[in-house]
Amino acid sequence: MLVPPIPANESTRLNTLRTLSILDTPAEERFDRLTRLARRIFGVPIALVSLVDENRQWFKSCVGLDASETSRDVSFCAHAILHDDILMVPDTLMDERFQDNPLVTGEPGIRFYAGCPLTVPNGSKLGTLCLIDVKPRGLDEEDRALLHDLGRMAGEELAAVQLATLDPLTQLSNRRGFEALSQHALNVCKRMSRPASLLFFDLNDFKAINDTYGHAEGDRALVGFAEVLRDALRESDVIGRLGGDEFVALLTDSNISETAAVTRRLHEQLAAHNSAAQRGYEIRFSVGQIEYDPQDHASIAELLAAADAAMYVNKRASKAQAGQRV
């Protein structure tokens, strides 16, 4: 048996999958309809919508099989997401990748597999719509085209879920997407006893930008700040726009001094952005910083509330200091 290799974009792929908050959710008719249709059209006993997680494949929809997930290392679908086209295995006993796979030698006794990768707009292949039979067989060109169509439909349903987790203006995670991804990151930090920090940003005098320059310019300022956040923070950090002029960033495996260095870099890059933009105003922010403590913060919601409160303390202090200077 050949254990499936890890895709080159695995970090992005897993982040995308987890942002959807779809793993371990109840069955949905929009996916079940596709697997029922696939089983009937192709005359196979098993059809699945399978999502490939870090260490498992989990079935969002499953007809003809009692299991809800399997280990990733025995997963056919983990091989299929490495390809753009359908992965077809006419006879598993004739394929060295699968001939001694426990899903072949034991239940459900897979002899035929065909999986169409499910791709979302950022290019990540999150899983497959797949067909399984207990006897060898193949697909002709018409069959393959039909499986492509059904796979495209399943991919579009996943894309619809993805759009519900993205802020359309900045393309950062929205509140739902940020909370889902950050909660997973906090769980990992807790399990591995790693530090994390949450930064809660509020843009200063943002209403004045809208009032003076118009909402289109306000949107441009929001997009500009989002770009600076992306550039200043690490790829492993989780960034989101909660709404309005509020942004957040969860820095994982980051101690106090490292978080301070990130904040300094953000100030420097934002100053450079303001200087280059020359739009008649400057983007400025107040920030609240909270160190993650598993004893005090049972969830990302509690950490967000604490960082929000810290941000407002910072904002009031800055305004008072500005008033004293005047």
Coordinates of N, CA, C and O in Angstrom, one line a residue, residues 117-260:
P117 N -12.0 15.5 -7.8 CA -11.6 16.4 -6.8 C -12.6 17.6 -6.7 O -13.1 18.0 -7.8
L118 N -12.8 18.0 -5.5 CA -13.7 19.2 -5.3 C -12.9 20.4 -5.0 O -12.2 20.5 -4.0
T119 N -12.9 21.3 -5.9 CA -12.0 22.5 -5.9 C -12.8 23.8 -5.6 O -13.9 24.0 -6.2
V120 N -12.4 24.6 -4.6 CA -13.0 25.8 -4.2 C -12.3 27.0 -4.9 O -11.2 26.8 -5.5
P121 N -12.9 28.2 -4.9 CA -12.3 29.3 -5.7 C -10.8 29.6 -5.4 O -10.1 30.1 -6.3
N122 N -10.3 29.4 -4.2 CA -8.9 29.7 -4.0 C -7.9 28.6 -4.5 O -6.7 28.6 -4.3
G123 N -8.5 27.6 -5.2 CA -7.7 26.5 -5.8 C -7.5 25.3 -4.9 O -6.9 24.3 -5.4
S124 N -7.9 25.3 -3.7 CA -7.7 24.2 -2.8 C -8.7 23.1 -3.2 O -9.8 23.3 -3.4
K125 N -8.1 21.9 -3.2 CA -8.9 20.6 -3.4 C -9.2 20.1 -2.0 O -8.3 19.5 -1.3
L126 N -10.5 20.2 -1.6 CA -10.8 19.8 -0.2 C -11.2 18.4 -0.1 O -11.2 17.8 1.1
G127 N -11.6 17.7 -1.1 CA -12.0 16.3 -1.1 C -12.5 15.9 -2.4 O -12.0 16.4 -3.5
T128 N -13.4 14.9 -2.4 CA -13.9 14.4 -3.7 C -15.4 14.0 -3.7 O -15.9 13.8 -2.6
L129 N -15.9 13.9 -4.8 CA -17.2 13.2 -5.0 C -16.7 11.9 -5.7 O -16.1 11.9 -6.7
C130 N -16.9 10.7 -5.0 CA -16.3 9.5 -5.5 C -17.4 8.4 -5.6 O -18.4 8.3 -4.9
L131 N -17.0 7.4 -6.4 CA -17.8 6.2 -6.7 C -17.0 5.0 -6.3 O -15.8 5.0 -6.5
I132 N -17.6 4.1 -5.6 CA -17.0 2.8 -5.2 C -17.8 1.6 -5.5 O -19.0 1.6 -5.4
D133 N -17.1 0.6 -6.0 CA -17.8 -0.6 -6.3 C -17.0 -1.8 -5.8 O -15.8 -1.7 -5.5
V134 N -17.7 -2.9 -5.5 CA -17.0 -4.1 -5.0 C -16.6 -5.1 -6.1 O -16.2 -6.2 -5.8
K135 N -16.7 -4.6 -7.3 CA -16.2 -5.4 -8.5 C -15.5 -4.5 -9.4 O -15.8 -3.3 -9.5
P136 N -14.5 -5.0 -10.2 CA -13.8 -4.2 -11.1 C -14.7 -3.6 -12.2 O -15.7 -4.3 -12.6
R137 N -14.4 -2.4 -12.7 CA -15.2 -1.8 -13.8 C -14.4 -0.6 -14.3 O -13.3 -0.3 -13.8
G138 N -15.0 0.1 -15.2 CA -14.4 1.3 -15.7 C -15.4 2.4 -16.0 O -16.6 2.2 -15.9
L139 N -14.9 3.6 -16.5 CA -15.8 4.6 -16.9 C -15.4 5.0 -18.3 O -14.2 5.2 -18.6
D140 N -16.4 5.2 -19.2 CA -16.1 5.7 -20.6 C -16.1 7.2 -20.5 O -16.3 7.8 -19.5
E141 N -15.8 7.8 -21.7 CA -15.7 9.3 -21.7 C -17.0 10.0 -21.3 O -17.0 11.0 -20.6
E142 N -18.1 9.4 -21.7 CA -19.4 10.0 -21.3 C -19.6 9.9 -19.8 O -20.0 10.9 -19.1
D143 N -19.2 8.8 -19.2 CA -19.3 8.6 -17.8 C -18.4 9.6 -17.0 O -18.8 10.2 -16.0
R144 N -17.2 9.7 -17.5 CA -16.3 10.7 -16.9 C -16.8 12.1 -16.9 O -16.7 12.9 -16.0
A145 N -17.4 12.5 -18.1 CA -17.9 13.8 -18.2 C -19.1 14.0 -17.2 O -19.2 15.1 -16.6
L146 N -19.9 13.0 -17.0 CA -21.0 13.1 -16.1 C -20.5 13.2 -14.6 O -21.0 14.0 -13.8
L147 N -19.5 12.4 -14.3 CA -18.9 12.5 -13.0 C -18.3 13.9 -12.7 O -18.4 14.5 -11.6
H148 N -17.6 14.4 -13.8 CA -17.1 15.8 -13.7 C -18.2 16.8 -13.3 O -18.1 17.7 -12.5
D149 N -19.4 16.7 -14.0 CA -20.5 17.6 -13.8 C -21.0 17.5 -12.4 O -21.2 18.5 -11.7
L150 N -21.1 16.3 -11.9 CA -21.6 16.1 -10.5 C -20.6 16.6 -9.5 O -20.9 17.2 -8.5
G151 N -19.3 16.4 -9.8 CA -18.2 16.9 -8.9 C -18.2 18.4 -8.9 O -18.0 19.0 -7.9
R152 N -18.4 19.0 -10.1 CA -18.5 20.5 -10.2 C -19.6 21.0 -9.3 O -19.5 22.0 -8.6
M153 N -20.8 20.3 -9.3 CA -21.9 20.8 -8.5 C -21.6 20.7 -7.0 O -21.9 21.6 -6.3
A154 N -20.9 19.6 -6.6 CA -20.5 19.5 -5.2 C -19.5 20.5 -4.8 O -19.6 21.1 -3.7
G155 N -18.6 20.8 -5.8 CA -17.6 21.9 -5.5 C -18.3 23.2 -5.4 O -17.9 24.1 -4.6
E156 N -19.3 23.5 -6.2 CA -20.0 24.8 -6.1 C -20.8 24.9 -4.7 O -20.9 26.0 -4.2
E157 N -21.3 23.8 -4.2 CA -21.9 23.8 -2.9 C -20.9 24.1 -1.8 O -21.1 24.9 -0.9
L158 N -19.7 23.6 -1.9 CA -18.6 23.9 -1.0 C -18.2 25.4 -1.1 O -17.9 26.1 -0.2
A159 N -18.1 25.9 -2.4 CA -17.8 27.3 -2.6 C -18.8 28.2 -2.0 O -18.4 29.3 -1.5
A160 N -20.0 27.8 -2.0 CA -21.1 28.6 -1.4 C -20.9 28.7 0.1 O -21.1 29.7 0.7
V161 N -20.4 27.6 0.7 CA -20.1 27.6 2.1 C -18.9 28.5 2.4 O -18.9 29.3 3.3
Q162 N -17.9 28.4 1.5 CA -16.7 29.2 1.7 C -17.0 30.7 1.6 O -16.5 31.5 2.4
L163 N -17.9 31.1 0.7 CA -18.2 32.5 0.6 C -18.9 33.0 1.8 O -18.8 34.2 2.2
A164 N -19.6 32.1 2.6 CA -20.2 32.6 3.8 C -19.2 32.8 4.9 O -19.5 33.3 6.0
T165 N -17.9 32.5 4.7 CA -16.9 32.6 5.7 C -15.9 33.7 5.3 O -14.9 34.0 6.1
L166 N -16.1 34.4 4.2 CA -15.1 35.4 3.7 C -15.8 36.8 3.7 O -17.0 36.9 3.4
D167 N -15.0 37.8 4.0 CA -15.4 39.2 3.9 C -15.2 39.5 2.4 O -14.1 39.5 1.9
P168 N -16.3 39.9 1.7 CA -16.2 40.1 0.3 C -15.3 41.3 -0.1 O -14.7 41.3 -1.2
L169 N -15.2 42.3 0.8 CA -14.4 43.5 0.4 C -12.9 43.2 0.5 O -12.2 43.5 -0.4
T170 N -12.5 42.7 1.7 CA -11.1 42.5 1.9 C -10.5 41.1 1.6 O -9.3 40.9 1.6
Q171 N -11.4 40.2 1.4 CA -11.1 38.8 1.2 C -10.4 38.2 2.4 O -9.7 37.1 2.3
L172 N -10.5 38.8 3.6 CA -10.1 38.2 4.8 C -11.2 37.3 5.3 O -12.4 37.4 4.9
S173 N -11.0 36.5 6.3 CA -12.1 35.7 7.0 C -13.0 36.7 7.6 O -12.6 37.8 8.2
N174 N -14.3 36.4 7.5 CA -15.3 37.2 8.3 C -15.4 36.7 9.7 O -14.6 35.8 10.1
R175 N -16.3 37.2 10.5 CA -16.3 36.7 11.9 C -16.5 35.2 12.0 O -15.8 34.5 12.8
R176 N -17.4 34.7 11.2 CA -17.7 33.2 11.3 C -16.4 32.4 10.9 O -16.0 31.5 11.6
G177 N -15.8 32.9 9.8 CA -14.6 32.1 9.4 C -13.4 32.3 10.4 O -12.7 31.3 10.6
F178 N -13.3 33.5 10.9 CA -12.2 33.7 11.9 C -12.4 32.9 13.1 O -11.4 32.3 13.6
E179 N -13.6 32.9 13.6 CA -13.8 32.2 14.9 C -13.6 30.7 14.7 O -13.1 30.0 15.6
A180 N -14.0 30.1 13.5 CA -13.8 28.7 13.3 C -12.4 28.3 13.2 O -11.9 27.4 13.8
L181 N -11.6 29.1 12.4 CA -10.2 28.8 12.2 C -9.4 29.1 13.5 O -8.5 28.3 13.9
S182 N -9.7 30.2 14.2 CA -9.0 30.5 15.4 C -9.2 29.5 16.5 O -8.3 29.2 17.3
Q183 N -10.5 29.0 16.6 CA -10.8 28.0 17.7 C -9.9 26.8 17.5 O -9.4 26.2 18.4
H184 N -9.8 26.4 16.2 CA -9.0 25.2 15.9 C -7.5 25.5 16.3 O -6.9 24.6 16.9
A185 N -7.0 26.7 16.0 CA -5.6 27.0 16.3 C -5.4 27.1 17.8 O -4.4 26.6 18.3
L186 N -6.4 27.6 18.6 CA -6.3 27.6 20.0 C -6.3 26.2 20.6 O -5.5 25.9 21.6
N187 N -7.1 25.3 20.0 CA -7.1 24.0 20.5 C -5.7 23.3 20.4 O -5.3 22.6 21.2
V188 N -5.1 23.6 19.2 CA -3.7 23.1 19.0 C -2.7 23.6 20.0 O -1.9 22.9 20.6
C189 N -2.8 25.0 20.2 CA -1.9 25.6 21.2 C -2.1 25.0 22.6 O -1.1 24.8 23.3
K190 N -3.3 24.8 23.0 CA -3.6 24.2 24.3 C -3.0 22.8 24.4 O -2.4 22.5 25.4
R191 N -3.3 22.0 23.4 CA -2.8 20.6 23.4 C -1.3 20.5 23.4 O -0.7 19.7 24.1
M192 N -0.6 21.5 22.8 CA 0.8 21.4 22.7 C 1.5 22.4 23.6 O 2.8 22.6 23.5
S193 N 0.7 23.1 24.4 CA 1.3 24.0 25.4 C 2.1 25.1 24.7 O 3.2 25.5 25.2
R194 N 1.5 25.7 23.6 CA 2.2 26.7 22.9 C 1.5 28.1 23.2 O 0.3 28.1 23.4
P195 N 2.3 29.2 23.2 CA 1.6 30.5 23.4 C 0.9 31.0 22.2 O 1.1 30.6 21.1
A196 N 0.0 32.0 22.5 CA -0.8 32.6 21.4 C -1.2 34.0 21.9 O -1.4 34.2 23.1
S197 N -1.3 34.9 21.0 CA -1.8 36.3 21.3 C -2.9 36.7 20.3 O -2.8 36.4 19.1
L198 N -3.8 37.5 20.8 CA -4.9 38.0 20.0 C -4.7 39.5 19.9 O -4.6 40.2 21.0
L199 N -4.7 40.1 18.7 CA -4.7 41.5 18.5 C -6.0 41.9 18.0 O -6.5 41.4 17.0
F200 N -6.6 42.9 18.6 CA -7.9 43.5 18.2 C -7.7 44.9 17.7 O -7.4 45.8 18.5
F201 N -8.0 45.2 16.4 CA -7.7 46.5 15.9 C -9.0 47.2 15.6 O -10.0 46.7 15.1
D202 N -9.0 48.5 15.8 CA -10.1 49.4 15.5 C -9.4 50.6 14.8 O -8.5 51.3 15.4
L203 N -9.9 51.0 13.6 CA -9.3 52.1 12.9 C -9.8 53.4 13.5 O -11.0 53.6 13.7
N204 N -8.8 54.3 13.7 CA -9.1 55.6 14.4 C -9.7 56.5 13.3 O -9.2 56.6 12.2
D205 N -10.8 57.2 13.7 CA -11.4 58.3 12.9 C -11.8 57.8 11.5 O -11.8 58.5 10.5
F206 N -12.3 56.5 11.5 CA -12.7 56.0 10.2 C -13.9 56.7 9.7 O -14.1 56.9 8.4
K207 N -14.8 57.0 10.5 CA -16.0 57.7 10.1 C -15.7 59.0 9.4 O -16.4 59.4 8.4
A208 N -14.7 59.7 9.8 CA -14.3 61.0 9.2 C -13.8 60.7 7.8 O -14.0 61.6 6.9
I209 N -13.2 59.6 7.5 CA -12.7 59.3 6.1 C -14.0 59.1 5.3 O -14.0 59.7 4.1
N210 N -15.0 58.3 5.7 CA -16.2 58.2 5.0 C -16.9 59.5 4.7 O -17.4 59.8 3.6
D211 N -17.0 60.3 5.8 CA -17.8 61.6 5.7 C -17.1 62.6 4.8 O -17.7 63.3 4.0
T212 N -15.7 62.6 4.8 CA -15.0 63.6 4.1 C -14.7 63.2 2.6 O -14.8 64.0 1.7
Y213 N -14.4 61.9 2.4 CA -13.9 61.4 1.1 C -14.9 60.5 0.4 O -14.7 60.1 -0.7
G214 N -15.9 60.1 1.1 CA -16.9 59.2 0.6 C -16.7 57.7 0.9 O -15.6 57.3 1.3
H215 N -17.7 56.9 0.8 CA -17.7 55.5 1.2 C -16.7 54.7 0.3 O -16.2 53.7 0.8
A216 N -16.6 55.1 -1.0 CA -15.7 54.3 -1.8 C -14.3 54.5 -1.3 O -13.5 53.5 -1.3
E217 N -13.9 55.7 -0.9 CA -12.6 55.9 -0.3 C -12.4 55.1 1.0 O -11.4 54.6 1.3
G218 N -13.5 55.1 1.8 CA -13.5 54.3 3.0 C -13.2 52.9 2.8 O -12.5 52.2 3.5
D219 N -13.9 52.3 1.7 CA -13.6 50.9 1.4 C -12.2 50.7 1.0 O -11.5 49.7 1.3
R220 N -11.6 51.7 0.2 CA -10.2 51.6 -0.2 C -9.3 51.6 1.0 O -8.3 50.9 1.0
A221 N -9.7 52.4 2.0 CA -8.8 52.4 3.3 C -8.9 51.0 4.0 O -7.9 50.5 4.5
L222 N -10.1 50.4 4.0 CA -10.2 49.1 4.6 C -9.4 48.0 3.9 O -8.7 47.2 4.5
V223 N -9.5 48.1 2.6 CA -8.7 47.1 1.8 C -7.2 47.4 2.0 O -6.4 46.4 2.1
G224 N -6.8 48.6 2.1 CA -5.4 49.0 2.3 C -4.9 48.4 3.6 O -3.8 47.9 3.7
F225 N -5.7 48.6 4.7 CA -5.3 48.1 6.0 C -5.2 46.6 6.0 O -4.3 46.0 6.6
A226 N -6.1 45.9 5.3 CA -6.1 44.5 5.2 C -4.8 44.0 4.5 O -4.2 43.0 4.9
E227 N -4.4 44.7 3.5 CA -3.2 44.3 2.8 C -2.0 44.5 3.6 O -1.0 43.7 3.6
V228 N -1.9 45.6 4.4 CA -0.8 45.8 5.3 C -0.8 44.7 6.4 O 0.3 44.2 6.7
L229 N -1.9 44.3 6.9 CA -2.0 43.2 7.9 C -1.4 41.9 7.3 O -0.6 41.2 7.9
R230 N -1.8 41.6 6.0 CA -1.3 40.4 5.4 C 0.2 40.4 5.3 O 0.9 39.4 5.5
D231 N 0.8 41.6 4.9 CA 2.2 41.7 4.7 C 3.0 41.7 6.0 O 4.1 41.1 6.0
A232 N 2.4 42.3 7.0 CA 3.2 42.4 8.3 C 3.1 41.1 9.1 O 4.1 40.9 9.9
L233 N 2.1 40.4 9.0 CA 1.9 39.2 9.8 C 2.5 38.0 9.1 O 2.7 38.0 7.9
R234 N 2.6 36.9 9.9 CA 3.2 35.6 9.3 C 2.1 34.8 8.6 O 0.9 35.0 8.9
E235 N 2.5 33.9 7.7 CA 1.5 33.1 7.0 C 0.7 32.2 8.0 O -0.5 31.9 7.7
S236 N 1.3 31.9 9.1 CA 0.6 31.0 10.1 C -0.4 31.7 11.0 O -1.2 31.1 11.7
D237 N -0.4 33.1 10.9 CA -1.3 33.9 11.7 C -2.7 33.9 11.1 O -2.8 33.9 9.9
V238 N -3.7 34.0 11.9 CA -5.1 34.0 11.4 C -5.6 35.4 11.5 O -5.6 36.0 12.5
I239 N -6.0 35.9 10.3 CA -6.5 37.3 10.2 C -7.9 37.4 9.8 O -8.4 36.6 9.0
G240 N -8.7 38.3 10.4 CA -10.1 38.5 10.0 C -10.6 39.9 10.1 O -9.9 40.7 10.8
R241 N -11.6 40.2 9.4 CA -12.4 41.4 9.6 C -13.7 41.1 10.2 O -14.5 40.4 9.6
L242 N -13.9 41.6 11.4 CA -15.2 41.3 12.1 C -16.4 42.0 11.6 O -17.5 41.6 11.8
G243 N -16.1 43.2 11.0 CA -17.2 44.0 10.5 C -16.8 45.5 10.7 O -16.0 45.8 11.6
G244 N -17.3 46.4 9.8 CA -17.0 47.8 10.0 C -15.5 48.0 9.9 O -14.9 47.6 8.9
D245 N -15.0 48.7 10.9 CA -13.5 49.0 10.9 C -12.8 48.2 11.9 O -11.7 48.6 12.4
E246 N -13.3 47.0 12.3 CA -12.7 46.2 13.3 C -12.0 45.0 12.7 O -12.7 44.2 11.9
F247 N -10.8 44.8 13.0 CA -10.0 43.7 12.4 C -9.3 42.9 13.6 O -9.1 43.5 14.7
V248 N -9.0 41.7 13.4 CA -8.4 40.8 14.4 C -7.3 40.0 13.8 O -7.3 39.6 12.6
A249 N -6.4 39.6 14.7 CA -5.3 38.7 14.2 C -4.9 37.8 15.4 O -4.6 38.3 16.5
L250 N -4.9 36.5 15.2 CA -4.5 35.5 16.2 C -3.1 35.1 15.8 O -2.9 34.5 14.7
L251 N -2.1 35.4 16.7 CA -0.7 35.0 16.5 C -0.4 33.8 17.3 O -0.4 33.8 18.5
T252 N -0.2 32.6 16.6 CA 0.0 31.4 17.3 C 1.5 31.1 17.5 O 2.3 31.6 16.6
D253 N 1.9 30.4 18.5 CA 3.3 30.1 18.8 C 4.1 31.4 18.9 O 5.2 31.5 18.3
S254 N 3.5 32.5 19.5 CA 4.1 33.8 19.6 C 4.1 34.3 21.0 O 3.1 34.4 21.6
N255 N 5.3 34.5 21.5 CA 5.4 35.1 22.9 C 5.2 36.6 22.9 O 5.1 37.2 21.9
I256 N 5.3 37.2 24.1 CA 5.1 38.6 24.2 C 6.0 39.5 23.4 O 5.6 40.4 22.7
S257 N 7.3 39.1 23.4 CA 8.3 39.9 22.7 C 8.1 39.8 21.2 O 8.2 40.7 20.4
E258 N 7.8 38.6 20.7 CA 7.5 38.3 19.3 C 6.3 39.1 18.8 O 6.3 39.7 17.7
T259 N 5.2 39.1 19.7 CA 4.0 39.8 19.3 C 4.3 41.3 19.3 O 3.8 42.0 18.4
A260 N 5.1 41.8 20.2 CA 5.5 43.3 20.2 C 6.3 43.6 18.9 O 6.0 44.7 18.3

